[in-house]
């Protein structure tokens, strides 16, 4: 018993001397920022702060979809209108399959709910650059957060369902091209 | 006639004994002719950086191989130590029950990592000696375990923030990867560890025991050497060396990645074997290993500079290792022949 007590006392003394000598810094959980002066990166807050500027930026640089199609639409801001063929929810990535007048190439999809893929909006905007972030992880989180912003601000309010087939969609967004399929992530969209 | 033959045999022996050094000189001359900038200070610094990493691993490996063992886990220990050190700097040690996170100073982290490296080596040694598992299998197992834990530490992600914070008192880790007076810090560590290894192997009873256990374990045991203890100690040395490499590599990269050090055990084994350490155990020198590490470093970096593809580099490295072992065998045969000849002449 005596041995155990002395062991505890020695451990406490050792711990105190470690702290005293600066060998260890004890930080209450969640209060690192007050020691480092660095805020934990919050991709959601960052993207909602930037959202309106990003929308304006993409609108300003958007090219008409008919000019871009067939000329490499990857990573560009686009705007235009198209006829909705269907609202596809077969996979977790929901999208509107659309037809643009005069274009008979691959499929054109507008992301519309579920899981959003790609980094289109982030890559098409010029409000924030990679250098504004600490590392690749933050840069990637930012892209996801912008996609999430598109969902809550643009897609969700429209309450899209199967009935949109045959209607016309007017949109502005970021296009990405892969295997002939053009996928647009909208930053502004209206269905009539 | 007989004397002439003996003389030529002796000349051949001298060449064979100094073969690694001769190969190193030939390689340096070759690459400096092929690549103008091969002897530039920047290139030499880069090569020295890499040589230090393989070299430190090879120092530990030399002790292990001399006892007739092998340590395949060192590459994974490099990765694991990097992840543990990087994690401690970036996220500290969270004690949920106390509601606090402990951020240790860099000297403390270095100490912890060396202890962990030595402990992994100790586990290797215990498995080999107490559970009678072949060194190849035992260290193959710990190789996978360590690599697994390295990935588990971050879920496979990289720790990119290893600079530390003044406020947390954990800055300075990057010094291990920086240049001090124009020379990479790793080279200093390599030099110090090499000197200690030479003293251990040549001047201390421990070195004789290591050679004894490797040469003939049975007679070593009969003459009172605690062979198990020696074996455990050599694996501890190997783990300790791997821990240094894990930290230096992380500091050099400014990031910890769980795949770091993948396959490095092979470079360490190659450097050791090239340096003349016998895979059968019982003989080997630290100086040979140091030169072997330089050969491996020069071959790797030289070929990369010459634009040789990574695939061909592997082929060439493999051939070099086979050649080294064949020459080693030739030297041994020649040595035996010369000893026999000398005995006959004396008669």
Short mmCIF file of C-alpha atoms in Angstrom, two decimals, chain B residues 31-339:
data_model
loop_
_atom_site.label_atom_id
_atom_site.label_comp_id
_atom_site.label_asym_id
_atom_site.label_seq_id
_atom_site.Cartn_x
_atom_site.Cartn_y
_atom_site.Cartn_z
CA UNK B 31 27.92 8.99 -63.06
CA UNK B 32 30.08 12.12 -62.94
CA UNK B 33 31.14 11.46 -66.54
CA UNK B 34 27.58 10.75 -67.69
CA UNK B 35 25.99 13.60 -65.69
CA UNK B 36 27.91 16.87 -65.48
CA UNK B 37 26.15 18.02 -62.34
CA UNK B 38 26.60 14.75 -60.43
CA UNK B 39 29.33 16.20 -58.22
CA UNK B 40 27.51 19.50 -57.59
CA UNK B 41 27.12 20.33 -53.87
CA UNK B 42 23.30 20.23 -54.25
CA UNK B 43 23.40 16.76 -55.80
CA UNK B 44 25.85 15.47 -53.23
CA UNK B 45 23.67 16.87 -50.42
CA UNK B 46 20.64 15.10 -51.89
CA UNK B 47 22.54 11.81 -52.16
CA UNK B 48 23.86 12.22 -48.61
CA UNK B 49 20.28 12.72 -47.39
CA UNK B 50 19.19 9.41 -48.92
CA UNK B 51 22.36 7.55 -47.95
CA UNK B 52 21.84 8.59 -44.33
CA UNK B 53 18.35 7.03 -44.32
CA UNK B 54 19.40 3.70 -45.86
CA UNK B 55 22.64 3.79 -43.91
CA UNK B 56 21.04 4.15 -40.48
CA UNK B 57 18.66 1.28 -41.26
CA UNK B 58 21.58 -0.78 -42.52
CA UNK B 59 23.58 -0.20 -39.31
CA UNK B 60 20.87 -1.91 -37.28
CA UNK B 61 20.44 -4.54 -39.98
CA UNK B 62 24.18 -5.33 -39.84
CA UNK B 63 23.96 -6.39 -36.18
CA UNK B 64 20.88 -8.50 -36.95
CA UNK B 65 22.37 -10.19 -40.02
CA UNK B 66 25.66 -10.90 -38.22
CA UNK B 67 23.69 -12.97 -35.69
CA UNK B 68 22.22 -14.88 -38.63
CA UNK B 69 18.84 -13.16 -38.45
CA UNK B 70 16.96 -10.69 -40.62
CA UNK B 71 14.66 -7.76 -39.82
CA UNK B 72 11.98 -7.19 -42.44
CA UNK B 73 9.98 -4.87 -40.19
CA UNK B 74 12.27 -1.83 -40.37
CA UNK B 75 10.55 -0.22 -43.37
CA UNK B 76 7.18 -0.41 -41.64
CA UNK B 77 8.65 0.87 -38.39
CA UNK B 78 9.84 3.90 -40.38
CA UNK B 79 6.24 4.49 -41.50
CA UNK B 80 4.72 3.87 -38.08
CA UNK B 81 7.18 6.10 -36.21
CA UNK B 82 6.60 8.88 -38.74
CA UNK B 83 2.85 8.64 -38.19
CA UNK B 84 3.14 8.51 -34.41
CA UNK B 85 5.51 11.49 -34.30
CA UNK B 86 3.44 13.45 -36.82
CA UNK B 87 0.24 12.64 -34.93
CA UNK B 88 1.71 13.68 -31.58
CA UNK B 89 2.80 17.02 -33.03
CA UNK B 90 -0.41 17.77 -34.92
CA UNK B 91 -3.02 16.37 -32.54
CA UNK B 92 -1.14 15.65 -29.30
CA UNK B 93 -2.15 12.85 -26.97
CA UNK B 94 -5.82 13.18 -26.04
CA UNK B 95 -6.83 11.94 -22.60
CA UNK B 96 -10.62 11.89 -22.89
CA UNK B 97 -11.18 10.89 -19.27
CA UNK B 98 -9.27 13.98 -18.10
CA UNK B 99 -10.71 16.26 -20.80
CA UNK B 100 -7.27 17.39 -21.91
CA UNK B 101 -4.81 16.96 -24.74
CA UNK B 102 -1.10 16.71 -24.01
CA UNK B 103 1.30 18.32 -26.45
CA UNK B 104 4.86 17.13 -25.85
CA UNK B 105 8.01 19.07 -26.63
CA UNK B 106 10.06 17.78 -29.58
CA UNK B 107 12.93 16.26 -27.50
CA UNK B 108 10.28 14.34 -25.56
CA UNK B 109 8.65 13.11 -28.79
CA UNK B 110 12.05 12.01 -30.12
CA UNK B 111 12.65 10.11 -26.88
CA UNK B 112 9.22 8.43 -27.05
CA UNK B 113 9.75 7.40 -30.65
CA UNK B 114 13.16 5.89 -29.94
CA UNK B 115 11.65 3.94 -27.05
CA UNK B 116 8.79 2.72 -29.26
CA UNK B 117 11.24 1.70 -32.02
CA UNK B 118 13.34 -0.19 -29.49
CA UNK B 119 10.22 -1.83 -28.03
CA UNK B 120 9.13 -3.08 -31.46
CA UNK B 121 12.63 -4.49 -31.89
CA UNK B 122 12.33 -6.10 -28.47
CA UNK B 123 9.04 -7.73 -29.48
CA UNK B 124 10.74 -9.07 -32.64
CA UNK B 125 13.56 -10.46 -30.53
CA UNK B 126 11.21 -12.05 -28.00
CA UNK B 127 9.10 -13.71 -30.71
CA UNK B 128 12.25 -15.10 -32.34
CA UNK B 129 13.98 -16.32 -29.21
CA UNK B 130 11.18 -17.23 -26.80
CA UNK B 131 8.60 -18.48 -29.29
CA UNK B 132 11.19 -20.00 -31.62
CA UNK B 133 9.78 -18.34 -34.72
CA UNK B 134 12.14 -17.95 -37.69
CA UNK B 135 13.37 -14.32 -37.92
CA UNK B 136 12.04 -14.01 -41.48
CA UNK B 137 8.51 -14.96 -40.40
CA UNK B 138 8.51 -13.07 -37.10
CA UNK B 139 9.63 -9.81 -38.67
CA UNK B 140 7.36 -10.34 -41.68
CA UNK B 141 4.51 -10.44 -39.17
CA UNK B 142 5.58 -7.28 -37.35
CA UNK B 143 6.14 -5.65 -40.74
CA UNK B 144 2.44 -6.06 -41.54
CA UNK B 145 1.34 -5.14 -38.02
CA UNK B 146 3.36 -1.92 -37.99
CA UNK B 147 2.18 -0.92 -41.47
CA UNK B 148 -1.39 -1.60 -40.40
CA UNK B 149 -1.07 0.56 -37.30
CA UNK B 150 0.59 3.32 -39.35
CA UNK B 151 -2.49 3.42 -41.57
CA UNK B 152 -4.90 3.10 -38.65
CA UNK B 153 -3.37 6.13 -36.93
CA UNK B 154 -4.80 8.47 -39.55
CA UNK B 155 -7.19 6.27 -41.52
CA UNK B 156 -4.63 6.24 -44.33
CA UNK B 157 -4.35 10.04 -44.51
CA UNK B 158 -1.23 12.19 -44.32
CA UNK B 159 -0.29 14.38 -41.36
CA UNK B 160 0.83 17.50 -43.15
CA UNK B 161 1.15 19.89 -40.22
CA UNK B 162 4.30 18.84 -38.41
CA UNK B 163 5.79 22.30 -37.86
CA UNK B 164 4.19 22.53 -34.41
CA UNK B 165 3.10 25.73 -32.64
CA UNK B 166 5.00 28.07 -30.35
CA UNK B 167 1.94 28.22 -28.11
CA UNK B 168 1.94 24.45 -27.74
CA UNK B 169 5.71 24.34 -27.21
CA UNK B 170 6.17 21.65 -29.86
CA UNK B 171 8.10 23.39 -32.63
CA UNK B 172 11.48 22.31 -33.96
CA UNK B 173 10.80 18.83 -35.34
CA UNK B 174 11.71 19.94 -38.85
CA UNK B 175 15.31 20.52 -37.70
CA UNK B 176 15.85 16.78 -38.10
CA UNK B 177 15.18 17.17 -41.81
CA UNK B 178 17.05 20.41 -42.37
CA UNK B 179 20.67 21.19 -43.21
CA UNK B 180 23.04 22.15 -40.43
CA UNK B 181 26.15 23.92 -41.75
CA UNK B 182 25.20 22.78 -45.24
CA UNK B 183 25.00 19.12 -44.28
CA UNK B 184 21.68 17.29 -43.75
CA UNK B 185 20.96 16.63 -40.05
CA UNK B 186 20.39 12.97 -40.91
CA UNK B 187 24.04 12.64 -41.96
CA UNK B 188 25.17 13.73 -38.47
CA UNK B 189 22.87 11.15 -36.90
CA UNK B 190 24.22 8.53 -39.32
CA UNK B 191 27.81 9.44 -38.47
CA UNK B 192 27.24 9.32 -34.71
CA UNK B 193 25.33 6.04 -34.89
CA UNK B 194 28.00 4.55 -37.17
CA UNK B 195 30.76 5.46 -34.71
CA UNK B 196 28.78 4.00 -31.81
CA UNK B 197 28.16 0.85 -33.87
CA UNK B 198 31.87 0.46 -34.67
CA UNK B 199 32.72 0.79 -30.96
CA UNK B 200 29.97 -1.68 -30.05
CA UNK B 201 31.03 -4.25 -32.62
CA UNK B 202 34.82 -3.91 -32.44
CA UNK B 203 35.70 -2.70 -28.97
CA UNK B 204 33.01 -4.03 -26.65
CA UNK B 205 32.44 -7.61 -25.48
CA UNK B 206 28.93 -7.20 -26.89
CA UNK B 207 30.41 -7.13 -30.42
CA UNK B 208 32.32 -10.37 -29.84
CA UNK B 209 29.17 -11.99 -28.52
CA UNK B 210 27.21 -10.86 -31.60
CA UNK B 211 29.89 -12.33 -33.90
CA UNK B 212 30.04 -15.43 -31.74
CA UNK B 213 26.29 -16.04 -31.82
CA UNK B 214 26.27 -15.59 -35.60
CA UNK B 215 29.35 -17.73 -36.18
CA UNK B 216 28.31 -20.73 -34.17
CA UNK B 217 25.41 -20.34 -31.79
CA UNK B 218 25.93 -23.69 -30.11
CA UNK B 219 29.54 -23.05 -29.15
CA UNK B 220 28.64 -19.49 -28.16
CA UNK B 221 26.05 -20.87 -25.76
CA UNK B 222 28.48 -23.48 -24.46
CA UNK B 223 31.06 -20.79 -23.78
CA UNK B 224 28.57 -18.94 -21.61
CA UNK B 225 27.21 -16.32 -23.99
CA UNK B 226 23.54 -15.59 -23.40
CA UNK B 227 22.60 -15.99 -27.05
CA UNK B 228 18.91 -15.11 -26.58
CA UNK B 229 19.76 -11.87 -24.83
CA UNK B 230 22.21 -10.93 -27.59
CA UNK B 231 19.62 -11.70 -30.26
CA UNK B 232 16.97 -9.60 -28.54
CA UNK B 233 19.46 -6.75 -28.20
CA UNK B 234 20.34 -6.73 -31.91
CA UNK B 235 16.66 -6.43 -32.84
CA UNK B 236 16.32 -3.60 -30.30
CA UNK B 237 19.24 -1.84 -32.02
CA UNK B 238 17.55 -2.37 -35.39
CA UNK B 239 14.23 -0.96 -34.13
CA UNK B 240 16.03 1.97 -32.54
CA UNK B 241 17.78 2.77 -35.84
CA UNK B 242 14.48 2.47 -37.75
CA UNK B 243 12.89 4.95 -35.32
CA UNK B 244 15.58 7.51 -36.15
CA UNK B 245 14.96 7.00 -39.87
CA UNK B 246 11.18 7.35 -39.35
CA UNK B 247 11.66 10.72 -37.67
CA UNK B 248 14.31 12.05 -40.05
CA UNK B 249 12.27 11.02 -43.09
CA UNK B 250 9.13 12.69 -41.72
CA UNK B 251 11.08 15.86 -40.94
CA UNK B 252 12.64 15.87 -44.42
CA UNK B 253 9.24 15.50 -46.10
CA UNK B 254 7.56 17.95 -43.68
CA UNK B 255 4.73 15.41 -43.54
CA UNK B 256 4.00 11.96 -42.23
CA UNK B 257 2.51 9.43 -44.62
CA UNK B 258 1.61 5.87 -43.58
CA UNK B 259 3.21 4.35 -46.70
CA UNK B 260 6.59 5.92 -45.92
CA UNK B 261 9.50 3.51 -45.78
CA UNK B 262 7.71 0.90 -47.88
CA UNK B 263 10.35 -1.53 -49.15
CA UNK B 264 13.23 0.23 -47.42
CA UNK B 265 14.12 -2.94 -45.54
CA UNK B 266 15.35 -4.24 -48.89
CA UNK B 267 17.66 -1.26 -49.37
CA UNK B 268 19.00 -1.80 -45.85
CA UNK B 269 19.59 -5.51 -46.48
CA UNK B 270 21.20 -4.72 -49.84
CA UNK B 271 23.55 -2.14 -48.28
CA UNK B 272 24.50 -4.59 -45.54
CA UNK B 273 25.15 -7.46 -47.94
CA UNK B 274 27.05 -5.22 -50.36
CA UNK B 275 29.16 -4.16 -47.41
CA UNK B 276 30.34 -7.72 -47.00
CA UNK B 277 28.16 -8.90 -44.12
CA UNK B 278 27.48 -12.58 -44.60
CA UNK B 279 23.82 -13.56 -44.76
CA UNK B 280 24.84 -16.78 -43.02
CA UNK B 281 25.94 -14.72 -40.04
CA UNK B 282 29.19 -14.61 -38.14
CA UNK B 283 30.97 -11.89 -40.08
CA UNK B 284 30.50 -8.31 -41.13
CA UNK B 285 31.80 -4.80 -40.55
CA UNK B 286 30.15 -1.44 -39.95
CA UNK B 287 32.56 0.30 -42.33
CA UNK B 288 31.55 -2.14 -45.04
CA UNK B 289 27.88 -1.36 -44.40
CA UNK B 290 28.52 2.40 -44.55
CA UNK B 291 30.23 1.99 -47.94
CA UNK B 292 27.40 -0.36 -48.99
CA UNK B 293 24.85 2.34 -48.11
CA UNK B 294 26.77 4.81 -50.26
CA UNK B 295 26.78 2.35 -53.15
CA UNK B 296 23.00 1.88 -52.88
CA UNK B 297 22.46 5.65 -52.59
CA UNK B 298 24.71 6.45 -55.54
CA UNK B 299 23.14 3.72 -57.70
CA UNK B 300 19.58 4.89 -56.87
CA UNK B 301 20.15 8.62 -57.28
CA UNK B 302 22.58 8.22 -60.18
CA UNK B 303 20.13 6.12 -62.16
CA UNK B 304 17.27 8.52 -61.38
CA UNK B 305 19.40 11.46 -62.58
CA UNK B 306 20.24 9.59 -65.77
CA UNK B 307 16.54 9.07 -66.42
CA UNK B 308 16.61 5.28 -65.95
CA UNK B 309 13.04 4.15 -65.32
CA UNK B 310 12.03 2.96 -61.85
CA UNK B 311 11.38 -0.50 -63.32
CA UNK B 312 14.87 -0.87 -64.74
CA UNK B 313 16.32 0.48 -61.50
CA UNK B 314 14.75 -2.46 -59.67
CA UNK B 315 16.20 -4.93 -62.17
CA UNK B 316 19.67 -3.42 -61.83
CA UNK B 317 19.49 -3.28 -58.00
CA UNK B 318 18.53 -6.97 -57.97
CA UNK B 319 21.44 -7.90 -60.19
CA UNK B 320 23.85 -5.90 -58.02
CA UNK B 321 22.70 -7.77 -54.91
CA UNK B 322 23.05 -11.19 -56.55
CA UNK B 323 26.49 -10.23 -57.84
CA UNK B 324 27.53 -9.06 -54.37
CA UNK B 325 26.56 -12.37 -52.80
CA UNK B 326 28.28 -14.36 -55.54
CA UNK B 327 31.49 -12.37 -55.05
CA UNK B 328 31.16 -12.83 -51.29
CA UNK B 329 30.94 -16.58 -51.82
CA UNK B 330 33.95 -16.53 -54.17
CA UNK B 331 35.93 -14.64 -51.55
CA UNK B 332 35.05 -17.21 -48.91
CA UNK B 333 36.04 -20.12 -51.14
CA UNK B 334 39.29 -18.40 -52.03
CA UNK B 335 39.99 -17.71 -48.38
CA UNK B 336 39.47 -21.36 -47.52
CA UNK B 337 41.66 -22.43 -50.42
CA UNK B 338 44.45 -20.07 -49.37
CA UNK B 339 44.29 -21.28 -45.78
#
